[in-house]
Short mmCIF file of N, CA and C in Angstrom, two decimals:
data_model
loop_
_atom_site.label_atom_id
_atom_site.label_comp_id
_atom_site.label_asym_id
_atom_site.label_seq_id
_atom_site.Cartn_x
_atom_site.Cartn_y
_atom_site.Cartn_z
N MET O 1 -5.89 3.98 8.61
CA MET O 1 -6.31 3.32 7.37
C MET O 1 -7.90 3.28 7.65
N SER O 2 -8.47 3.39 8.88
CA SER O 2 -9.90 3.54 9.04
C SER O 2 -10.53 4.56 8.34
N ALA O 3 -9.92 5.68 8.23
CA ALA O 3 -10.75 6.77 7.37
C ALA O 3 -10.83 6.34 5.92
N LEU O 4 -9.90 5.54 5.39
CA LEU O 4 -9.93 5.19 4.00
C LEU O 4 -11.09 4.21 3.84
N ARG O 5 -11.22 3.22 4.83
CA ARG O 5 -12.04 2.01 4.80
C ARG O 5 -13.43 2.84 4.92
N ASP O 6 -13.59 3.69 5.76
CA ASP O 6 -14.91 4.33 6.07
C ASP O 6 -15.32 5.13 4.71
N ALA O 7 -14.32 5.83 4.05
CA ALA O 7 -14.70 6.50 2.84
C ALA O 7 -15.09 5.52 1.73
N LEU O 8 -14.62 4.41 1.63
CA LEU O 8 -14.92 3.31 0.61
C LEU O 8 -16.53 2.97 0.81
N SER O 9 -16.92 2.92 2.07
CA SER O 9 -18.28 2.55 2.32
C SER O 9 -19.24 3.74 1.90
N ASP O 10 -18.73 4.90 1.88
CA ASP O 10 -19.57 6.06 1.24
C ASP O 10 -19.39 6.31 -0.19
N LEU O 11 -18.92 5.50 -1.03
CA LEU O 11 -18.69 5.76 -2.46
C LEU O 11 -20.13 5.56 -3.07
N PRO O 12 -20.36 6.27 -4.12
CA PRO O 12 -21.58 6.02 -4.82
C PRO O 12 -22.02 4.53 -5.04
N ASP O 13 -23.22 4.29 -5.22
CA ASP O 13 -23.74 2.92 -5.38
C ASP O 13 -23.21 2.26 -6.49
N ALA O 14 -22.77 3.18 -7.50
CA ALA O 14 -22.35 2.58 -8.80
C ALA O 14 -20.88 2.21 -8.79
N VAL O 15 -20.22 2.49 -7.66
CA VAL O 15 -18.84 2.10 -7.64
C VAL O 15 -18.52 1.01 -6.64
N PHE O 16 -18.01 -0.04 -6.81
CA PHE O 16 -17.73 -1.16 -6.03
C PHE O 16 -16.22 -1.10 -5.84
N ALA O 17 -15.64 -1.47 -4.62
CA ALA O 17 -14.35 -1.26 -4.11
C ALA O 17 -13.99 -2.17 -3.23
N ASP O 18 -12.70 -2.62 -3.48
CA ASP O 18 -12.07 -3.52 -2.58
C ASP O 18 -10.81 -2.94 -2.08
N LEU O 19 -10.17 -3.15 -0.75
CA LEU O 19 -9.23 -2.62 -0.29
C LEU O 19 -8.36 -3.71 0.32
N LEU O 20 -7.18 -3.88 -0.20
CA LEU O 20 -6.28 -5.00 0.25
C LEU O 20 -5.01 -4.35 0.77
N GLU O 21 -4.27 -4.94 1.49
CA GLU O 21 -3.03 -4.52 2.21
C GLU O 21 -2.00 -5.59 2.40
N SER O 22 -0.91 -5.25 2.10
CA SER O 22 0.33 -6.18 2.30
C SER O 22 1.31 -5.50 3.29
N GLU O 23 2.45 -6.07 3.47
CA GLU O 23 3.50 -5.36 4.42
C GLU O 23 4.06 -4.08 3.69
N THR O 24 4.03 -4.18 2.28
CA THR O 24 4.67 -3.08 1.62
C THR O 24 3.79 -2.07 0.86
N SER O 25 2.56 -2.46 0.78
CA SER O 25 1.66 -1.45 0.08
C SER O 25 0.11 -1.76 0.22
N TYR O 26 -0.52 -0.84 -0.37
CA TYR O 26 -2.13 -1.06 -0.32
C TYR O 26 -2.50 -1.23 -1.79
N LEU O 27 -3.61 -1.97 -1.91
CA LEU O 27 -4.10 -2.11 -3.29
C LEU O 27 -5.70 -1.78 -3.28
N LEU O 28 -5.99 -0.73 -3.97
CA LEU O 28 -7.38 -0.38 -4.11
C LEU O 28 -7.88 -0.78 -5.44
N VAL O 29 -9.04 -1.65 -5.44
CA VAL O 29 -9.55 -2.11 -6.82
C VAL O 29 -10.88 -1.47 -6.83
N LEU O 30 -11.28 -0.70 -7.92
CA LEU O 30 -12.51 -0.12 -8.24
C LEU O 30 -13.00 -0.70 -9.48
N ASP O 31 -14.35 -1.28 -9.38
CA ASP O 31 -15.05 -1.64 -10.53
C ASP O 31 -15.67 -0.38 -11.06
N LEU O 32 -15.36 -0.05 -12.32
CA LEU O 32 -16.00 1.06 -13.06
C LEU O 32 -16.40 0.65 -14.39
N PRO O 33 -17.48 -0.12 -14.41
CA PRO O 33 -17.96 -0.62 -15.75
C PRO O 33 -18.18 0.61 -16.79
N GLY O 34 -17.67 0.25 -17.99
CA GLY O 34 -17.98 1.30 -19.01
C GLY O 34 -16.80 2.33 -19.12
N VAL O 35 -15.92 2.35 -18.21
CA VAL O 35 -14.93 3.30 -18.03
C VAL O 35 -13.48 2.64 -18.54
N THR O 36 -12.72 3.55 -19.34
CA THR O 36 -11.37 3.07 -19.91
C THR O 36 -10.38 4.01 -19.32
N ALA O 37 -9.13 3.63 -19.47
CA ALA O 37 -8.02 4.45 -19.02
C ALA O 37 -8.13 5.87 -19.70
N GLU O 38 -8.61 5.93 -20.88
CA GLU O 38 -8.76 7.33 -21.53
C GLU O 38 -9.88 8.12 -21.08
N THR O 39 -10.75 7.55 -20.37
CA THR O 39 -11.97 8.27 -19.87
C THR O 39 -11.96 8.31 -18.41
N ALA O 40 -10.82 8.07 -17.67
CA ALA O 40 -10.70 8.28 -16.35
C ALA O 40 -9.49 9.08 -15.95
N GLU O 41 -9.57 9.74 -14.86
CA GLU O 41 -8.35 10.61 -14.35
C GLU O 41 -8.28 10.23 -12.82
N LEU O 42 -7.07 10.12 -12.50
CA LEU O 42 -6.62 9.75 -11.18
C LEU O 42 -5.61 10.72 -10.74
N ARG O 43 -5.84 11.34 -9.36
CA ARG O 43 -4.81 12.34 -8.96
C ARG O 43 -4.88 12.38 -7.54
N VAL O 44 -3.86 13.00 -6.88
CA VAL O 44 -3.73 13.07 -5.50
C VAL O 44 -3.82 14.63 -5.13
N GLU O 45 -4.69 15.03 -4.29
CA GLU O 45 -4.95 16.49 -3.89
C GLU O 45 -5.17 16.53 -2.33
N LYS O 46 -4.30 17.15 -1.76
CA LYS O 46 -4.29 17.49 -0.22
C LYS O 46 -4.71 16.17 0.50
N GLY O 47 -3.74 15.12 0.14
CA GLY O 47 -3.79 13.90 1.05
C GLY O 47 -5.09 13.08 0.62
N ARG O 48 -5.67 13.35 -0.55
CA ARG O 48 -6.84 12.67 -0.97
C ARG O 48 -6.61 12.02 -2.35
N LEU O 49 -7.20 10.84 -2.56
CA LEU O 49 -7.05 10.17 -3.85
C LEU O 49 -8.41 10.64 -4.53
N VAL O 50 -8.31 11.20 -5.89
CA VAL O 50 -9.33 11.60 -6.48
C VAL O 50 -9.61 10.83 -7.84
N VAL O 51 -10.74 10.28 -7.93
CA VAL O 51 -10.94 9.51 -9.21
C VAL O 51 -12.16 10.24 -9.95
N GLU O 52 -11.93 10.64 -11.21
CA GLU O 52 -13.01 11.06 -11.98
C GLU O 52 -13.00 10.27 -13.17
N ALA O 53 -14.18 9.82 -13.61
CA ALA O 53 -14.43 8.71 -14.64
C ALA O 53 -15.65 9.20 -15.43
N ARG O 54 -15.69 8.81 -16.76
CA ARG O 54 -16.89 8.90 -17.57
C ARG O 54 -17.17 7.60 -18.39
N ARG O 55 -18.29 7.12 -18.25
CA ARG O 55 -18.66 5.94 -18.78
C ARG O 55 -18.97 6.08 -20.24
N ASP O 56 -18.72 5.17 -20.97
CA ASP O 56 -19.00 5.18 -22.46
C ASP O 56 -20.29 4.37 -22.59
N LYS O 57 -21.35 5.25 -22.79
CA LYS O 57 -22.67 4.66 -22.96
C LYS O 57 -23.23 4.76 -24.33
N ARG O 58 -23.20 3.69 -24.97
CA ARG O 58 -23.65 3.78 -26.51
C ARG O 58 -25.14 3.38 -26.43
N LEU O 59 -25.98 4.29 -27.00
CA LEU O 59 -27.34 3.96 -27.14
C LEU O 59 -27.71 3.55 -28.52
N PRO O 60 -28.24 2.41 -28.79
CA PRO O 60 -28.58 1.91 -30.23
C PRO O 60 -29.62 2.87 -30.75
N ALA O 61 -29.50 3.21 -32.01
CA ALA O 61 -30.33 4.27 -32.74
C ALA O 61 -31.91 4.02 -32.49
N GLU O 62 -32.23 2.51 -32.53
CA GLU O 62 -33.58 2.39 -32.63
C GLU O 62 -34.14 2.14 -31.15
N PHE O 63 -33.39 2.41 -30.08
CA PHE O 63 -33.99 2.40 -28.58
C PHE O 63 -33.90 3.67 -28.10
N ASP O 64 -34.77 3.88 -27.13
CA ASP O 64 -35.06 5.05 -26.26
C ASP O 64 -34.97 4.68 -24.75
N TYR O 65 -34.39 5.40 -23.91
CA TYR O 65 -34.40 4.95 -22.45
C TYR O 65 -35.74 5.06 -21.88
N VAL O 66 -36.07 3.83 -21.19
CA VAL O 66 -37.34 3.71 -20.40
C VAL O 66 -36.82 4.00 -18.96
N ARG O 67 -35.64 3.47 -18.72
CA ARG O 67 -35.14 3.74 -17.33
C ARG O 67 -33.61 3.75 -17.45
N GLU O 68 -33.10 4.86 -16.78
CA GLU O 68 -31.52 5.13 -16.84
C GLU O 68 -31.08 5.33 -15.41
N GLU O 69 -30.36 4.14 -14.96
CA GLU O 69 -29.85 4.37 -13.59
C GLU O 69 -28.34 4.35 -13.63
N ARG O 70 -27.64 4.07 -14.64
CA ARG O 70 -26.28 4.24 -14.68
C ARG O 70 -25.79 5.56 -14.89
N PRO O 71 -25.10 6.14 -13.91
CA PRO O 71 -24.69 7.50 -14.12
C PRO O 71 -23.56 7.59 -15.19
N LEU O 72 -23.62 8.71 -16.08
CA LEU O 72 -22.53 8.93 -17.10
C LEU O 72 -21.17 9.39 -16.40
N PHE O 73 -21.20 10.02 -15.30
CA PHE O 73 -20.05 10.40 -14.65
C PHE O 73 -19.83 9.84 -13.23
N LEU O 74 -18.79 9.29 -12.90
CA LEU O 74 -18.40 8.82 -11.61
C LEU O 74 -17.23 9.45 -10.91
N ASP O 75 -17.53 10.13 -9.78
CA ASP O 75 -16.42 10.85 -9.02
C ASP O 75 -16.36 10.09 -7.68
N ALA O 76 -15.22 9.88 -7.34
CA ALA O 76 -14.86 9.50 -5.92
C ALA O 76 -13.58 10.11 -5.40
N GLU O 77 -13.71 10.16 -4.06
CA GLU O 77 -12.52 10.87 -3.40
C GLU O 77 -12.48 10.34 -2.02
N VAL O 78 -11.27 9.65 -1.78
CA VAL O 78 -10.95 8.88 -0.61
C VAL O 78 -9.65 9.42 -0.04
N PRO O 79 -9.53 9.39 1.40
CA PRO O 79 -8.31 9.77 2.00
C PRO O 79 -7.24 8.80 1.83
N LEU O 80 -6.00 9.26 1.69
CA LEU O 80 -4.77 8.39 1.53
C LEU O 80 -4.40 7.80 2.96
N PRO O 81 -4.07 6.66 2.97
CA PRO O 81 -3.60 6.22 4.44
C PRO O 81 -2.40 6.99 4.68
N PRO O 82 -2.11 7.52 5.90
CA PRO O 82 -0.96 8.13 6.36
C PRO O 82 0.47 7.69 5.93
N ASP O 83 0.58 6.30 5.88
CA ASP O 83 1.94 5.82 5.48
C ASP O 83 1.97 5.54 3.99
N ALA O 84 1.04 5.88 3.24
CA ALA O 84 0.97 5.78 1.72
C ALA O 84 1.94 6.82 1.08
N VAL O 85 2.69 6.30 0.14
CA VAL O 85 3.58 7.12 -0.65
C VAL O 85 2.97 7.45 -2.04
N ALA O 86 2.19 8.50 -2.08
CA ALA O 86 1.50 8.89 -3.27
C ALA O 86 2.37 9.11 -4.44
N ASP O 87 3.54 9.69 -4.38
CA ASP O 87 4.52 9.99 -5.30
C ASP O 87 4.78 8.67 -6.18
N GLU O 88 4.74 7.45 -5.54
CA GLU O 88 5.08 6.17 -5.98
C GLU O 88 3.95 5.36 -6.52
N ALA O 89 2.80 5.93 -6.56
CA ALA O 89 1.56 5.15 -6.80
C ALA O 89 1.58 4.62 -8.29
N GLU O 90 1.00 3.68 -8.61
CA GLU O 90 0.79 3.06 -9.89
C GLU O 90 -0.64 2.64 -10.03
N ALA O 91 -1.17 2.88 -11.25
CA ALA O 91 -2.49 2.41 -11.57
C ALA O 91 -2.54 1.74 -12.94
N SER O 92 -3.51 0.77 -13.00
CA SER O 92 -3.79 0.11 -14.17
C SER O 92 -5.43 -0.12 -14.39
N MET O 93 -5.76 -0.18 -15.69
CA MET O 93 -7.15 -0.35 -15.95
C MET O 93 -7.38 -1.40 -16.95
N GLU O 94 -8.20 -2.37 -16.45
CA GLU O 94 -8.44 -3.68 -17.48
C GLU O 94 -9.92 -4.06 -17.37
N ARG O 95 -10.58 -3.82 -18.50
CA ARG O 95 -12.00 -4.20 -18.60
C ARG O 95 -12.91 -3.54 -17.53
N GLY O 96 -12.73 -2.29 -17.33
CA GLY O 96 -13.57 -1.47 -16.36
C GLY O 96 -13.20 -1.68 -14.92
N THR O 97 -12.01 -2.35 -14.69
CA THR O 97 -11.45 -2.52 -13.29
C THR O 97 -10.13 -1.72 -13.16
N LEU O 98 -10.18 -0.91 -12.13
CA LEU O 98 -9.05 0.10 -11.83
C LEU O 98 -8.42 -0.34 -10.77
N GLU O 99 -7.01 -0.67 -10.86
CA GLU O 99 -6.20 -1.07 -9.65
C GLU O 99 -5.18 -0.07 -9.42
N ILE O 100 -5.19 0.40 -8.34
CA ILE O 100 -4.30 1.43 -7.75
C ILE O 100 -3.34 0.88 -6.53
N ARG O 101 -2.05 0.81 -6.90
CA ARG O 101 -1.12 0.55 -5.82
C ARG O 101 -0.46 1.54 -5.15
N LEU O 102 -0.48 1.65 -3.84
CA LEU O 102 0.05 2.68 -3.00
C LEU O 102 1.11 2.25 -2.23
N PRO O 103 2.33 2.29 -2.61
CA PRO O 103 3.43 1.74 -1.70
C PRO O 103 3.45 2.42 -0.31
N LYS O 104 3.76 1.59 0.76
CA LYS O 104 3.78 2.16 2.12
C LYS O 104 5.22 2.76 2.27
N ARG O 105 5.23 3.81 3.12
CA ARG O 105 6.41 4.42 3.46
C ARG O 105 7.27 3.33 4.30
N GLU O 106 8.51 3.14 4.21
CA GLU O 106 9.29 2.35 4.97
C GLU O 106 9.37 3.11 6.44
N ALA O 107 9.22 2.02 7.27
CA ALA O 107 9.51 2.70 8.68
C ALA O 107 10.91 3.05 8.92
N ALA O 108 11.11 4.10 9.64
CA ALA O 108 12.42 4.65 9.74
C ALA O 108 13.23 3.64 10.71
N SER O 109 14.52 3.44 10.30
CA SER O 109 15.29 2.38 10.94
C SER O 109 15.59 2.90 12.27
N GLU O 110 15.85 1.96 13.18
CA GLU O 110 16.28 2.33 14.56
C GLU O 110 17.71 2.80 14.57
N ARG O 111 18.08 3.93 15.24
CA ARG O 111 19.33 4.47 15.44
C ARG O 111 19.42 5.32 16.60
N THR O 112 20.70 5.58 16.94
CA THR O 112 20.83 6.46 17.96
C THR O 112 21.17 7.85 17.44
N ILE O 113 20.42 8.72 18.06
CA ILE O 113 20.57 10.21 17.68
C ILE O 113 21.58 10.90 18.33
N PRO O 114 22.74 11.29 17.86
CA PRO O 114 23.71 12.07 18.59
C PRO O 114 23.19 13.50 19.09
N ILE O 115 23.66 13.82 20.36
CA ILE O 115 23.29 15.14 20.90
C ILE O 115 24.52 16.00 21.06
N THR O 116 24.38 17.12 20.38
CA THR O 116 25.69 18.02 20.34
C THR O 116 25.31 19.28 21.34
N THR O 117 26.32 19.84 21.60
CA THR O 117 26.29 21.14 22.34
C THR O 117 26.28 22.33 21.52
N ASP O 118 25.95 23.44 22.04
CA ASP O 118 25.87 24.77 21.16
C ASP O 118 27.22 25.14 20.65
N GLY O 119 28.26 24.80 21.41
CA GLY O 119 29.58 25.37 20.93
C GLY O 119 30.58 24.16 21.21
N ASP O 120 31.98 24.33 20.73
CA ASP O 120 32.78 23.32 21.16
C ASP O 120 33.21 23.47 22.57
N GLY O 121 33.98 22.52 23.36
CA GLY O 121 34.17 22.53 24.56
C GLY O 121 34.97 23.69 25.25
N ASP O 122 35.87 24.15 24.31
CA ASP O 122 36.70 25.38 24.98
C ASP O 122 35.88 26.55 25.13
N ASP O 123 34.91 26.87 24.40
CA ASP O 123 34.17 28.00 24.69
C ASP O 123 33.28 28.02 25.87
N ASP O 124 32.74 26.60 26.02
CA ASP O 124 31.86 26.38 27.29
C ASP O 124 32.70 26.55 28.51
N GLU O 125 34.01 26.14 28.39
CA GLU O 125 34.88 26.28 29.63
C GLU O 125 35.31 27.63 29.91
N ASP O 126 35.61 28.39 28.79
CA ASP O 126 35.82 29.93 29.04
C ASP O 126 34.68 30.63 29.63
N ALA O 127 33.42 30.28 29.06
CA ALA O 127 32.32 30.86 29.73
C ALA O 127 32.06 30.44 31.18
N SER O 128 32.46 29.09 31.62
CA SER O 128 32.40 28.80 32.97
C SER O 128 33.31 29.51 33.74
N SER O 129 34.45 29.70 33.18
CA SER O 129 35.51 30.37 34.13
C SER O 129 35.25 31.77 34.43
N ALA O 130 34.71 32.42 33.29
CA ALA O 130 34.30 33.82 33.40
C ALA O 130 33.20 34.03 34.48
N HIS O 131 32.20 33.14 34.37
CA HIS O 131 31.17 33.16 35.22
C HIS O 131 31.59 32.92 36.70
N ARG O 132 32.64 31.93 37.00
CA ARG O 132 33.06 31.87 38.37
C ARG O 132 33.89 32.96 38.80
N LYS O 133 34.57 33.79 37.94
CA LYS O 133 35.41 34.78 38.37
C LYS O 133 34.46 35.99 38.76
N THR O 134 33.33 36.25 37.86
CA THR O 134 32.57 37.42 38.23
C THR O 134 31.64 36.99 39.58
N SER O 135 31.44 35.63 39.77
CA SER O 135 30.61 35.39 40.89
C SER O 135 31.53 35.59 42.05
N GLY O 136 32.69 35.34 42.01
CA GLY O 136 33.71 35.46 43.27
C GLY O 136 33.84 37.03 43.48
N ASP O 137 33.95 37.88 42.53
CA ASP O 137 33.99 39.19 42.69
C ASP O 137 32.71 39.97 43.50
N ASP O 138 31.59 39.26 43.24
CA ASP O 138 30.56 39.83 43.82
C ASP O 138 30.31 39.42 45.33
N ALA O 139 31.17 38.46 45.80
CA ALA O 139 31.01 38.06 47.11
C ALA O 139 31.74 38.92 48.21
#
């Protein structure tokens, strides 16, 4: 998860993010002012979470920009934690806040793994007998 934490610190200044973790999932919260569910795209590519968003910036007709520092497009890409299940991720957007829930893969339960032989017991015994017979002939 440290790769994800490091990537969040490298997000553009216009994106504020929180990362929360429970026993069963991660919750990534991104503040994307001016962005709606319709103007955002969220996908997983090659083990990375990709967020592409466009702000809705309405300029009143009687005004001109003197200074513009809020970018129109916001792109962010962060690595998924290795135990996150991207196929079961869920996202919601409310008032410019994007919440992404990434469930964690359940740890494999403890169990004994049986070990089998290459063949059934009769074949192995026949092979051993044949080996003993040829070994005796050579002596």
